[in-house]
Coordinates of C-alpha atoms and ligand atoms in Angstrom, one line a residue:
X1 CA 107.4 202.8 119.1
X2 CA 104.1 201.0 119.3
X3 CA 103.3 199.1 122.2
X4 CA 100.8 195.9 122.1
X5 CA 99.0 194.3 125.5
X6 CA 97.4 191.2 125.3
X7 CA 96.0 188.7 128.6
X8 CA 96.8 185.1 128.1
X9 CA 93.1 184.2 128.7
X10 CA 94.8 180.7 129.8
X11 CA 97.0 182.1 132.4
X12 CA 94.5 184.9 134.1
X13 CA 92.9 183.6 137.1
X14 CA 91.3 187.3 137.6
X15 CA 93.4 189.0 140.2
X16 CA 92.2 192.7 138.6
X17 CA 95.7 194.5 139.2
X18 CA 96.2 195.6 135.7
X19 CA 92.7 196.7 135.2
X20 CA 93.2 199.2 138.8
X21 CA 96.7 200.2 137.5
X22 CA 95.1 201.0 133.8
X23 CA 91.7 200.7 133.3
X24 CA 92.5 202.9 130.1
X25 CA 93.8 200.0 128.7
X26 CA 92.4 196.5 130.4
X27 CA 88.6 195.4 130.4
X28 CA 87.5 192.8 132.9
X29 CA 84.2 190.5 132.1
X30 CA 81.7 189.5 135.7
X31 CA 84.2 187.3 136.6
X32 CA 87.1 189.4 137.2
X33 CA 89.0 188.0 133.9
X34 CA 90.9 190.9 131.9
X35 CA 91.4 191.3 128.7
X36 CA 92.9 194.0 126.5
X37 CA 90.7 197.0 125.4
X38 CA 90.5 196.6 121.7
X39 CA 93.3 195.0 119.0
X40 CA 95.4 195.7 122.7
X41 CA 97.5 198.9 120.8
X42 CA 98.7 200.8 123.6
X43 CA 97.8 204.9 123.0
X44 CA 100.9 207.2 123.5
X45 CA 102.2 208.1 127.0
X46 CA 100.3 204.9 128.1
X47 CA 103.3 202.5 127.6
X48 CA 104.5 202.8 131.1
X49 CA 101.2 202.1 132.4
X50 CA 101.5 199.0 130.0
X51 CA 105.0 197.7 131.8
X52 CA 103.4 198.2 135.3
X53 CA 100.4 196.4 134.7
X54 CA 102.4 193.7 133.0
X55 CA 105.0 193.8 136.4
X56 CA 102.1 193.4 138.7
X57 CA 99.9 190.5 137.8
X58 CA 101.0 187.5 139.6
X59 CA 100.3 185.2 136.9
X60 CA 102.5 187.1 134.1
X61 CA 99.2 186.9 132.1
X62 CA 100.0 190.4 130.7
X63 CA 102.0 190.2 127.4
X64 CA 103.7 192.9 126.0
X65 CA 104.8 193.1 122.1
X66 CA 106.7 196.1 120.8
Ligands
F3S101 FE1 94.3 188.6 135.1 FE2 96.6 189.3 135.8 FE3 94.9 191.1 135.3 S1 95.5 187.6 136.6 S2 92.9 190.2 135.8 S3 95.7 189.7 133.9 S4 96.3 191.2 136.9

């Protein structure tokens, strides 16, 4: 099944977890901000590193659509 990221750009205050969890997956600009790599479609066998990220930033900035 396809899995989609995207960072709530309003909600991010730059705490980096998903970007150490799955740098395959998350950018992050000077500032620390995240956002998703690309249109955010999440490549096979990445999904779980998808849901971690997701679980781990304390500001539930990480969406997930699938
Ligand atoms: Fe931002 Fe959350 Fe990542 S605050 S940098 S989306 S861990």
């Amino acid at each position: 099944m396809l899995v989609r990221i995207k960072v709530d750009a309003d909600k991010c205050q730059g705490h980096n977890r998903c970007y150490s969890l799955a740098p395959e997956l998350f950018d992050v600009d000077d500032y620390g901000y995240a956002t998703e790599i690309g249109d955010g479609e999440v490549p096979e066998g990445l999904e779980d590193k998808a849901r971690l990220a997701a679980a781990n930033c304390p500001e539930f900035a990480v969406l997930i659509e699938e």
